[in-house]
Coordinates of C-alpha atoms in Angstrom, one line a residue:
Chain A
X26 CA 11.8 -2.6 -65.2
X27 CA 13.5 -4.2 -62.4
X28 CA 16.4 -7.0 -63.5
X29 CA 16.5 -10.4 -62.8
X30 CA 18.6 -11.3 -59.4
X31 CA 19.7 -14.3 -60.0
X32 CA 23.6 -13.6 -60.9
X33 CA 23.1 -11.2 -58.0
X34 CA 22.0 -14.0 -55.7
X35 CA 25.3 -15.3 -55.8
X36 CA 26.9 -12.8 -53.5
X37 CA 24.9 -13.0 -51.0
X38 CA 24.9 -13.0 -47.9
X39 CA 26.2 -9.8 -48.0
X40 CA 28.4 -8.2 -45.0
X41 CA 26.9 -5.1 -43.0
X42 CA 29.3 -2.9 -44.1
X43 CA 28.8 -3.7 -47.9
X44 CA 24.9 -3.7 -47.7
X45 CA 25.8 -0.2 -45.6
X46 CA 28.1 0.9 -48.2
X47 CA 25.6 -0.4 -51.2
X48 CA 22.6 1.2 -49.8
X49 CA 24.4 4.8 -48.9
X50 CA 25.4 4.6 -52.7
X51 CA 22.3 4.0 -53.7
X52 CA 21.3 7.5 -52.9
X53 CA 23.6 9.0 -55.1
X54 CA 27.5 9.0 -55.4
X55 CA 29.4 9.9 -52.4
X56 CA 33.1 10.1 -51.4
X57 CA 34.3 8.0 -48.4
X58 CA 33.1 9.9 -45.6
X59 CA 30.1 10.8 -47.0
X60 CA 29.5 7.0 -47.0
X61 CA 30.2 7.0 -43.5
X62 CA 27.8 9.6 -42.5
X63 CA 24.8 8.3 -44.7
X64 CA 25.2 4.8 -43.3
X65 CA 25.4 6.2 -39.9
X66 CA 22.0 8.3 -40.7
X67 CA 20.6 5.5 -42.4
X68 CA 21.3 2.9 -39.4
X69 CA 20.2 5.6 -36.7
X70 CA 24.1 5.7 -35.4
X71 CA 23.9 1.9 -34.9
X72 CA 26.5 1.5 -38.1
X73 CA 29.9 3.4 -37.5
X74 CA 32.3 2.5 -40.4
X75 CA 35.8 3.0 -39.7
X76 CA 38.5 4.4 -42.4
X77 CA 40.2 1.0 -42.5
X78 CA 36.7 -0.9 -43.0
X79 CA 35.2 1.2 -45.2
X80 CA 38.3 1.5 -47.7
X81 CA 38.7 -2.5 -47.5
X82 CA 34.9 -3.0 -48.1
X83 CA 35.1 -0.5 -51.3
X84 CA 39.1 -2.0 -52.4
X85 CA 36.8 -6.0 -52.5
X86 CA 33.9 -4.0 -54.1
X87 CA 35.9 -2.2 -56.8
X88 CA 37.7 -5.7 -57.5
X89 CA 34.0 -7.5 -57.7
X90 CA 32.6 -4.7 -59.9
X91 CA 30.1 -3.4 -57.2
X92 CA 31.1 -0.2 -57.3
X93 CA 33.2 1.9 -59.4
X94 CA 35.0 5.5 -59.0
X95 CA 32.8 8.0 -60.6
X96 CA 34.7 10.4 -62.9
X97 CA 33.3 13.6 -62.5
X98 CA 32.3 15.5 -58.6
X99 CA 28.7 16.3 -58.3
X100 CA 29.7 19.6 -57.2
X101 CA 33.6 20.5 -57.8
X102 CA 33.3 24.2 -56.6
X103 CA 32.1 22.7 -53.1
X104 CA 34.4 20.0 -52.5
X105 CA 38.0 19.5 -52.3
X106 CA 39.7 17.8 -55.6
X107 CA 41.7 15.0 -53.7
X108 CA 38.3 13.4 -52.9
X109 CA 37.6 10.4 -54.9
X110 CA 33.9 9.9 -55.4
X111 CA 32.1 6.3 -55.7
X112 CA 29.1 4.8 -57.0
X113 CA 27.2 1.9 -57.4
X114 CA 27.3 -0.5 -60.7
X115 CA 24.2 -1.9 -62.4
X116 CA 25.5 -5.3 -60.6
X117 CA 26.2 -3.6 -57.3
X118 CA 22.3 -2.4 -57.8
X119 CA 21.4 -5.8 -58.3
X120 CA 23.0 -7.3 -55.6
X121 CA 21.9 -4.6 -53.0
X122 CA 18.2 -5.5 -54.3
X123 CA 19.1 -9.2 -54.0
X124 CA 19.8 -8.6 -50.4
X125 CA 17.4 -6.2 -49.9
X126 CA 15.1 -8.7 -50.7
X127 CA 16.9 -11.9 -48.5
X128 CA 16.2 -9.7 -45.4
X129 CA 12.9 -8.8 -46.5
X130 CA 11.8 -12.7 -46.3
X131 CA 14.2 -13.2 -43.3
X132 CA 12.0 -10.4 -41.5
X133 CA 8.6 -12.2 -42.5
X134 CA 9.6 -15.0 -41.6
X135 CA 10.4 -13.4 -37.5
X136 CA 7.0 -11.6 -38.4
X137 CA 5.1 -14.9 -38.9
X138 CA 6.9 -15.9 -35.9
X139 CA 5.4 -13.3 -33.9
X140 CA 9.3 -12.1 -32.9
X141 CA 7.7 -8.4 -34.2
X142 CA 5.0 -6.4 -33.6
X143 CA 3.2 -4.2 -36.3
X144 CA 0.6 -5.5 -39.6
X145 CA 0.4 -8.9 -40.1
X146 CA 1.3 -10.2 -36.9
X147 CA -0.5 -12.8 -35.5
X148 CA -0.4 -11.9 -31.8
X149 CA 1.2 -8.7 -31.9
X150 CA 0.5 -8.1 -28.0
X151 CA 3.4 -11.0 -27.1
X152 CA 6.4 -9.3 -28.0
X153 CA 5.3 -6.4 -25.0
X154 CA 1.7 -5.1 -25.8
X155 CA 0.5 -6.8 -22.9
X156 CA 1.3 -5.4 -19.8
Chain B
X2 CA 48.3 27.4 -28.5
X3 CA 45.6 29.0 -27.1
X4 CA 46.5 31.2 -23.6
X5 CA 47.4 28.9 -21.3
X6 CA 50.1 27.4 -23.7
X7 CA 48.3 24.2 -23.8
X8 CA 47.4 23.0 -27.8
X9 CA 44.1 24.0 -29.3
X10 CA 41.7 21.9 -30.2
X11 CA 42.8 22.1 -34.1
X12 CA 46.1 21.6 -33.4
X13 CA 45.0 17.9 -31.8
X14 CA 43.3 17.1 -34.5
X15 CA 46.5 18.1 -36.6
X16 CA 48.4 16.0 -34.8
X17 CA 46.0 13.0 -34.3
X18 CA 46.0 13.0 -38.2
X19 CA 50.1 13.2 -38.3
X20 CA 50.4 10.1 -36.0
X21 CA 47.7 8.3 -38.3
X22 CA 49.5 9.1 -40.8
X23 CA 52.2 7.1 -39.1
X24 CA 50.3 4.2 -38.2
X25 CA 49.3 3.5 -41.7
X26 CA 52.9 1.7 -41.6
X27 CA 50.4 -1.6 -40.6
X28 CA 48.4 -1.8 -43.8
X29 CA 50.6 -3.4 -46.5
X30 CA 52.2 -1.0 -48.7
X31 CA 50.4 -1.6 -52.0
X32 CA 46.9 -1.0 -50.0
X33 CA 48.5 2.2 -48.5
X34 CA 49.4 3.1 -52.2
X35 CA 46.1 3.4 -53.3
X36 CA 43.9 4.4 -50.0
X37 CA 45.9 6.0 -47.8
X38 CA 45.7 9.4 -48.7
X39 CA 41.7 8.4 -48.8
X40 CA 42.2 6.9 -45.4
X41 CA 43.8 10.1 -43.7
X42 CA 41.3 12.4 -45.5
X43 CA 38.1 10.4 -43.7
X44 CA 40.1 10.3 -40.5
X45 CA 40.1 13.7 -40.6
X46 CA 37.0 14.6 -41.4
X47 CA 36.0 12.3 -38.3
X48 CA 38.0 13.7 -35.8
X49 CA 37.0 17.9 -36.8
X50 CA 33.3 16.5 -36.3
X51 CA 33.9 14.7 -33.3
X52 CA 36.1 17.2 -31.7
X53 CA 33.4 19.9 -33.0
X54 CA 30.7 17.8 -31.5
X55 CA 31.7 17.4 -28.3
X56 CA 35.5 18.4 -27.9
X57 CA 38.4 16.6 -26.7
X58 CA 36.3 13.5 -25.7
X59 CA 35.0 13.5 -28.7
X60 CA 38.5 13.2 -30.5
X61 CA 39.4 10.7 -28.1
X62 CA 36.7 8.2 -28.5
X63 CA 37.7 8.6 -32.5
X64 CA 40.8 7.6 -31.4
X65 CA 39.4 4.6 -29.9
X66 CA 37.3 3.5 -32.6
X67 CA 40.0 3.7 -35.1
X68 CA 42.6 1.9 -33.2
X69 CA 40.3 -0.9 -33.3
X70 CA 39.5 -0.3 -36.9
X71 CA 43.3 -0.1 -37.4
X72 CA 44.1 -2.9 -35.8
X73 CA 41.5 -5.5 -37.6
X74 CA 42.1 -4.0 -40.9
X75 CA 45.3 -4.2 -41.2
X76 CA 46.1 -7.6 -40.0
X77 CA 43.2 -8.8 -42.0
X78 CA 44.3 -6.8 -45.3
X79 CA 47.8 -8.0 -44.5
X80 CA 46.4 -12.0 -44.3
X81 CA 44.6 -11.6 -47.7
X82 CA 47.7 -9.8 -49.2
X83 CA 50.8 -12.2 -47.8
X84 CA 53.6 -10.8 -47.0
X85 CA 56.5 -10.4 -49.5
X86 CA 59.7 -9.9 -48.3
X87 CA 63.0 -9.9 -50.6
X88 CA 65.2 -12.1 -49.3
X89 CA 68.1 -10.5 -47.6
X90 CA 65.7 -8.4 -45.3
X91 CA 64.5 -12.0 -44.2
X92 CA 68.1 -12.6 -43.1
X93 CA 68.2 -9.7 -41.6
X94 CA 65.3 -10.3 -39.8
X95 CA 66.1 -13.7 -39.1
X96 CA 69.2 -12.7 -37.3
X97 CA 67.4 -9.8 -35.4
X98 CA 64.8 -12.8 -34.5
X99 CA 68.5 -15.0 -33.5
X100 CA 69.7 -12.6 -31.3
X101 CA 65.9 -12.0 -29.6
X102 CA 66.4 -15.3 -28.5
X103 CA 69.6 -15.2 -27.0
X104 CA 68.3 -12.3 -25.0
X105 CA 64.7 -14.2 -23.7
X106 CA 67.0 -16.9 -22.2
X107 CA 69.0 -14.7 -19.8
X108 CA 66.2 -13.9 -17.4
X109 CA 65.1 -18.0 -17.7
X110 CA 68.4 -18.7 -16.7
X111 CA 67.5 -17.2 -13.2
X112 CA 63.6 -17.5 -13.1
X113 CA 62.9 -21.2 -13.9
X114 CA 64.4 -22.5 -10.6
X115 CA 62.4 -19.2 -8.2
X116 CA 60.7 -20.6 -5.7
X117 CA 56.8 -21.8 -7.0
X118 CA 54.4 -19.1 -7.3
X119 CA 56.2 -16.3 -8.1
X120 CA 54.3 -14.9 -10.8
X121 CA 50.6 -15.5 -8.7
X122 CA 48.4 -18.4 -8.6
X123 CA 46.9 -17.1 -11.9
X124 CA 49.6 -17.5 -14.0
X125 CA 50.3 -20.8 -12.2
X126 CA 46.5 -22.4 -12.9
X127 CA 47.3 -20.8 -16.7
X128 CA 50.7 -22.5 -16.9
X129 CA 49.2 -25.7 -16.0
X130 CA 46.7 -25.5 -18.2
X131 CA 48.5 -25.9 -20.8
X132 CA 50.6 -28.1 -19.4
X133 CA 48.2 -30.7 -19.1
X134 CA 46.7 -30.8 -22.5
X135 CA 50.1 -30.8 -23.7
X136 CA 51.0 -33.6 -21.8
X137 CA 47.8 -35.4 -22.4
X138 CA 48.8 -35.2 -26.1
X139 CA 51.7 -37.3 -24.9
X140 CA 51.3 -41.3 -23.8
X141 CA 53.3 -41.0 -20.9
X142 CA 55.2 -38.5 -18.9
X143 CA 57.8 -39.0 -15.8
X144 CA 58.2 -37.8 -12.2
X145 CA 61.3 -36.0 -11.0
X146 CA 62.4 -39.8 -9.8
X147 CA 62.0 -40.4 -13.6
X148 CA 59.4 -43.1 -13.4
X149 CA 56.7 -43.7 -16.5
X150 CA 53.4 -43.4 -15.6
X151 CA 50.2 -42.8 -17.9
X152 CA 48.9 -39.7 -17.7
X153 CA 45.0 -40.8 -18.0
X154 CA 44.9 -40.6 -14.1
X155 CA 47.8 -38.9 -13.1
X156 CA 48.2 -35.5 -14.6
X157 CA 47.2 -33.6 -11.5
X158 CA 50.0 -36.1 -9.4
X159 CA 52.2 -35.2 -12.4
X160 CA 51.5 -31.0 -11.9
X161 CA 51.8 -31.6 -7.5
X162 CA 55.4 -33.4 -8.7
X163 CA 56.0 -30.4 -10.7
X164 CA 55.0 -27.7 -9.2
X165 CA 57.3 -26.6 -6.8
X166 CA 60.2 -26.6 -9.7
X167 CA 57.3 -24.1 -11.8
X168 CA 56.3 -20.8 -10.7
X169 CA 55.2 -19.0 -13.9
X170 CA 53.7 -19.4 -17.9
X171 CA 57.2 -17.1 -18.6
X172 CA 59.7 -19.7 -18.9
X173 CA 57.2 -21.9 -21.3
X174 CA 56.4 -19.0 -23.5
X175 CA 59.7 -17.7 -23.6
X176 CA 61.5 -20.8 -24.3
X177 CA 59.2 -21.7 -27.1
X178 CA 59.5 -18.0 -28.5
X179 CA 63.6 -18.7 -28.6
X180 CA 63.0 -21.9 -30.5
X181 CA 60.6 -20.3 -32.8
X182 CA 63.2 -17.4 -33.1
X183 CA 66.2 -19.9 -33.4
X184 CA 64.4 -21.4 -36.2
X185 CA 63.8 -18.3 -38.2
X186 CA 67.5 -18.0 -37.9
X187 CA 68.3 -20.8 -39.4
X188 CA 65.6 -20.2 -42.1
X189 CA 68.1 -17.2 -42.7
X190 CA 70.9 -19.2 -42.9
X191 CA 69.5 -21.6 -45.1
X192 CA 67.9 -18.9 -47.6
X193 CA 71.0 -17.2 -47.2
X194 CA 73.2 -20.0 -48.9
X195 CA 73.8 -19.7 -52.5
X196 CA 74.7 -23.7 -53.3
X197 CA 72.6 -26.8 -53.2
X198 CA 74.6 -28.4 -50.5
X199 CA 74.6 -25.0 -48.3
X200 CA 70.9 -25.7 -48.6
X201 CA 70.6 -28.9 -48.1
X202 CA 72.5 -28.8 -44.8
X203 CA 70.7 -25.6 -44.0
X204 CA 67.0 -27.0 -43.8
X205 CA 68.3 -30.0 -42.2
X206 CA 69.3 -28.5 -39.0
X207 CA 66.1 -26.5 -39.3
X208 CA 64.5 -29.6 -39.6
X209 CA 66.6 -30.8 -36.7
X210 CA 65.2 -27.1 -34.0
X211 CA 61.9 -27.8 -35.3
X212 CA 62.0 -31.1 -34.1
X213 CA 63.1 -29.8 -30.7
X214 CA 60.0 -27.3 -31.3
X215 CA 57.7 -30.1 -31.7
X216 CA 59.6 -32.0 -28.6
X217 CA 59.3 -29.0 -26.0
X218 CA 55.5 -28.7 -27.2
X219 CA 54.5 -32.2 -27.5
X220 CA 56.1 -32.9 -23.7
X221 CA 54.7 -30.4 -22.3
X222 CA 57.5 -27.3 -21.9
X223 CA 56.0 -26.7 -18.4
X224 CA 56.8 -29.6 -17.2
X225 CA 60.2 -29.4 -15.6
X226 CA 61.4 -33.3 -16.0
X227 CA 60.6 -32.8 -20.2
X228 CA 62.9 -30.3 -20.5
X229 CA 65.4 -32.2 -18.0
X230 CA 65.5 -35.1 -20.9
X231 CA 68.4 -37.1 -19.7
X232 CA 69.3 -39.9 -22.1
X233 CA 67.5 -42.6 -19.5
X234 CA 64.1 -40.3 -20.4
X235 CA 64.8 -40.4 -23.7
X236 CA 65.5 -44.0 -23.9
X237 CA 61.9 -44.5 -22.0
X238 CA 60.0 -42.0 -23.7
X239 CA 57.4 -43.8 -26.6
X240 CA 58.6 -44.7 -29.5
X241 CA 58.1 -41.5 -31.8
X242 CA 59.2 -39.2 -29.6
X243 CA 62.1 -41.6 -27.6
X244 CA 63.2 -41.1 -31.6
X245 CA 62.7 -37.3 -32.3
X246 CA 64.9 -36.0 -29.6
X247 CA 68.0 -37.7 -30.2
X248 CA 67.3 -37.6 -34.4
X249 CA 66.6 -33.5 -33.9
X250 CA 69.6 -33.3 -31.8
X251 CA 71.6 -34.8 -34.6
X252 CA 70.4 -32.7 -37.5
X253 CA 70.7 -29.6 -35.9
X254 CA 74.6 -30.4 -35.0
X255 CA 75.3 -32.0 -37.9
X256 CA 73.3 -29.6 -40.7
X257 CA 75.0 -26.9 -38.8
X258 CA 78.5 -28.1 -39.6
X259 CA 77.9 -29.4 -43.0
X260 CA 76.5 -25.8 -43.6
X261 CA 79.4 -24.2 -41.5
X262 CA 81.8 -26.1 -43.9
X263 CA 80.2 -25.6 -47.2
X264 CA 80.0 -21.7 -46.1
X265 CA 83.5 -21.6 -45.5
X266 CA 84.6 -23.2 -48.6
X267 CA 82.8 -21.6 -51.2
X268 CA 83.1 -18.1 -48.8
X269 CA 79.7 -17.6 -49.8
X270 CA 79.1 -15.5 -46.7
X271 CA 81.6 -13.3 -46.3
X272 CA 83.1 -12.5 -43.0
X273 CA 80.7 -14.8 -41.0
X274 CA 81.7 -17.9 -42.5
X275 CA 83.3 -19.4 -39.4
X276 CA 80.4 -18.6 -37.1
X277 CA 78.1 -21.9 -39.0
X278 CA 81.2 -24.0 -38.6
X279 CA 82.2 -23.4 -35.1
X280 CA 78.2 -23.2 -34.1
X281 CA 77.7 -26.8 -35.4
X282 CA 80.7 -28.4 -33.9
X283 CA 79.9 -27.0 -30.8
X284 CA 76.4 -28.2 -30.6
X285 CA 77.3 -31.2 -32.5
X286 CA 80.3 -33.0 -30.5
X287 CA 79.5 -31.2 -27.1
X288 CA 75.8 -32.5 -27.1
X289 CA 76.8 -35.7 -28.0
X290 CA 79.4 -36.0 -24.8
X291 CA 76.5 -33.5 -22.6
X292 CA 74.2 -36.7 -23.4
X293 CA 75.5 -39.6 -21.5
X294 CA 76.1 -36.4 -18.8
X295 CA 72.0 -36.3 -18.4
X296 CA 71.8 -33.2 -21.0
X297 CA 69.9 -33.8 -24.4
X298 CA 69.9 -31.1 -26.6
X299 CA 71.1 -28.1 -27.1
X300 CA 67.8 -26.1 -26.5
X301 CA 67.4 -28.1 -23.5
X302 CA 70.4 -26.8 -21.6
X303 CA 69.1 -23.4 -21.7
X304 CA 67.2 -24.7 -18.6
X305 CA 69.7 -26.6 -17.5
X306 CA 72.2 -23.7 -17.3
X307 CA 69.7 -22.7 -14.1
X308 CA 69.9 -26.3 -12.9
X309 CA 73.3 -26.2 -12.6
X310 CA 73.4 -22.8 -11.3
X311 CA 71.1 -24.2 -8.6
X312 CA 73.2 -27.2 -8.2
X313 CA 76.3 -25.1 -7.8
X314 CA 77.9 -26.6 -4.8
X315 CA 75.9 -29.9 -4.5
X316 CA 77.7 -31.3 -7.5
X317 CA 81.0 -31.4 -8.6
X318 CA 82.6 -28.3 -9.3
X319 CA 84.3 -29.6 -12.2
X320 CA 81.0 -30.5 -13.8
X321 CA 79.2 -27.3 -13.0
X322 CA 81.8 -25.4 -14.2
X323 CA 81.8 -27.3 -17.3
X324 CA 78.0 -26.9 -17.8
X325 CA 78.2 -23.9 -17.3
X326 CA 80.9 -23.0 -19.5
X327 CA 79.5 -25.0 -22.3
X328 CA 76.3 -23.3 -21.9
X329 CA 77.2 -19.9 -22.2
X330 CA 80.3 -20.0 -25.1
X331 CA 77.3 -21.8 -26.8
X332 CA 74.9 -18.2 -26.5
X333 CA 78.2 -16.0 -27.2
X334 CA 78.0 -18.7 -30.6
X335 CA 74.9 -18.4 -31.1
X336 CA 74.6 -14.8 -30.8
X337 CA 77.9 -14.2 -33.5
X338 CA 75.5 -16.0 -35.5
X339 CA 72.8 -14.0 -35.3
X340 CA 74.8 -11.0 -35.1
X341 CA 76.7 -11.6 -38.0
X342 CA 73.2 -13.2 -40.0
X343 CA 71.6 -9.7 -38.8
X344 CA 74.2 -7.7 -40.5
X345 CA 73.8 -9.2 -44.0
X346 CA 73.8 -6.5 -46.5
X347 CA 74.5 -8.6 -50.1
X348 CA 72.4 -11.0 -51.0
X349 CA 70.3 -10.9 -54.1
X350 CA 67.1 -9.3 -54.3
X351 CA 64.9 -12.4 -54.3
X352 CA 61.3 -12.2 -53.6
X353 CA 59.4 -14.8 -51.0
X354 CA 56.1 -15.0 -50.6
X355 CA 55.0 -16.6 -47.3
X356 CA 51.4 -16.1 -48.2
X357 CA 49.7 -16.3 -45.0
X358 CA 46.1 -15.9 -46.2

């Protein structure tokens, strides 16, 4: 059963590169660049994490309790020992939800706007299905 | 290597990670504790998938990216963190900052007076730019004849006055950078005291150069008759400012050789005691006579070194040799004392924190 948000609420608005870093977590635990390709996959190569970004995002999430380092490697016969592997917190999961959820109602609110196309758009041929 | 001698593509990325490695040196040391190994390992595993995607453009364009990513990291991890700094590398760097100074006023000792326009019309408009919201920040500014006028409808007469004694942004910049460096050494020499009164006397001639900060800033330090300040301008000047130019000129001589005198009583500095004293008399008793000469303050003459250098010939040669004179034993003065504040080696191990963030 899913959590209240409230506490979560008060993180919000989140930066891209947390909610990047939250939602490739939220897959599974993952060492640094393996957060920096999911995020890239999930984003369709629009979000590029650097090193110094991502490591500064997770150093501010590690202090807020986002995230913590997992203890054990999924798969230590595959990977190499030095990697340090991270995953999301019950209140990182919370607050990804939280702003999961703020965009949601930011993006009905455009839709009720008519700024997208797709189901429940008023006029969905103004934003270019009129030609 | 492959066959033509040139470096494969694995020994790029070797080396791109090697010079990363490096340029970690910008991310404070405690976050380079704990992520830089991390850091290197993701840098890594960018560049083999970039350089396996598409080659040596590919590692290239990684290299782009993270010197971006390097660059707003580590100034913004380096804001939220402060900088600590024991104390006695502060002196030292305050003395490496003294001696910067002395070495930005050389080529303004020959530039200032170039004929207008020597750096391009760009660096002119710039120049004036700032020139006239600094002098709009001021009630009233002069001509070279030295007459008041407002500067609510005159700023562009004011710039046509000025400009064919100002060619460039350089000499504005630069100067300000010395003062800003000249007060960091005297941060130094102040921090570097161990008594109340060394102290004291310390931050009072700091006080004093960051009056003559707020003087060159406030007037305008493109503006060739606000760094000419004779004592008739500074007599005329408003109230505040007509007060801060002869008050900084005053601390700065006098903390100097109160400070110069406590260091060489209490030997508290070693082998650079006399450089204080003989600093602050200098600036002291010579400005004091340089005033009633037309020369304010002892930042002020770094300009006026190039006047006179202009003047050569057109005045007398006794005063131009004086100026002169006075001028440069004041740099060799200034540099001991940076020289000597630069070579510090003793003092304790005291931690500052000029948290930035």
């Amino acid at each position: 059963m899913l959590e209240p948000v409230s506490e979560a609420e008060n993180w919000l608005p989140l930066t891209p590169a947390v909610f990047a870093i939250l939602l490739a977590l939220a897959g599974g635990e993952r060492h640094g660049y393996g957060i920096i390709k999911e995020a890239e996959a999930l984003s369709r190569g629009q979000m590029r994490l650097g090193p110094g970004t991502l490591y500064r995002s997770i150093k501010q999430m590690l202090s807020a309790g986002l995230i913590e380092e997992a203890s054990e490697r999924p798969d230590p016969a595959l990977d190499d020992e030095r990697r340090r592997y991270y995953r999301l917190t019950h209140l990182g999961q919370r607050v990804a939800r939280a702003e999961a959820e703020r965009l949601e109602r930011l993006v009905s609110q455009a839709r009720a706007r008519n700024l997208l196309g797709g189901i429940g758009a008023g006029q969905p041929e103004a934003l270019g299905g009129a030609s | 290597m492959n066959q033509n001698g040139s470096p494969t593509l694995q020994q790029w990325i070797t080396r791109s990670v090697a010079l990363y490695q490096r340029l970690l040196i910008f991310y404070p040391p405690a976050f380079r504790r704990a992520y830089g190994a991390q850091l290197t390992q993701t840098f890594r595993d960018q560049c083999r998938q970039a350089a396996c995607e598409h080659g040596l453009p590919g590692l290239f364009s990684c290299w782009m990216s993270m010197l971006t990513d390097l660059a707003s990291n580590a100034l913004a991890e380096r804001l939220t963190e402060g900088y600590t700094m024991s104390r006695a590398a502060f002196t030292r760097l305050a003395g490496g900052l003294t001696l910067v100074s002395i070495v930005l006023l050389i080529p303004i000792l020959f530039i200032t007076h170039t004929p207008p326009f020597t750096y391009g019309g760009v660096v002119y408009v710039v120049s004036n730019s700032c020139d006239i919201s600094a002098t709009r920040f001021c009630l009233q500014t002069f001509t070279s004849e030295g007459v008041a006028y407002t500067t609510s409808g005159n700023v562009i007469g004011f710039m046509v006055v000025s400009a064919p004694y100002y060619g460039s942004v350089f000499p504005f910049v630069a100067k300000l950078f010395a003062a800003c460096c000249f007060a960091a050494g005297l941060l130094g020499v102040t921090l570097a005291q161990r008594s109340w009164p060394g102290r004291l006397s310390g931050g009072l001639a700091l006080l004093g150069q960051v009056g003559t900060i707020l003087f060159i800033f406030v007037l305008g330090g493109s503006s060739f008759n606000a760094l000419h300040v004779s004592r008739l301008y500074a007599l005329t000047l408003p109230q505040l400012w007509g007060v801060l130019l002869p008050v900084s000129s005053l601390a700065l001589g006098l903390g100097l050789i109160i400070c110069g005198l406590v260091t060489f009583k209490a030997g508290a500095l070693g082998g650079w005691k006399g450089a204080l004293l003989l600093l602050g008399l200098w600036l002291g008793i010579g400005n004091a006579g340089l005033w009633w000469l037309q020369w304010a303050h002892p930042l002020l003459y770094l300009e006026g070194t190039g006047f006179v250098w202009d003047a050569w010939g057109t005045s007398s040669f006794w005063i131009s040799l004086g100026f002169t004179l006075y001028a440069l034993i004041s740099y060799a003065l200034w540099g001991w004392l940076g020289f000597k504040l630069w070579a510090q080696k003793t003092p304790p191990e005291v931690q500052i924190q000029a948290a930035l963030g």
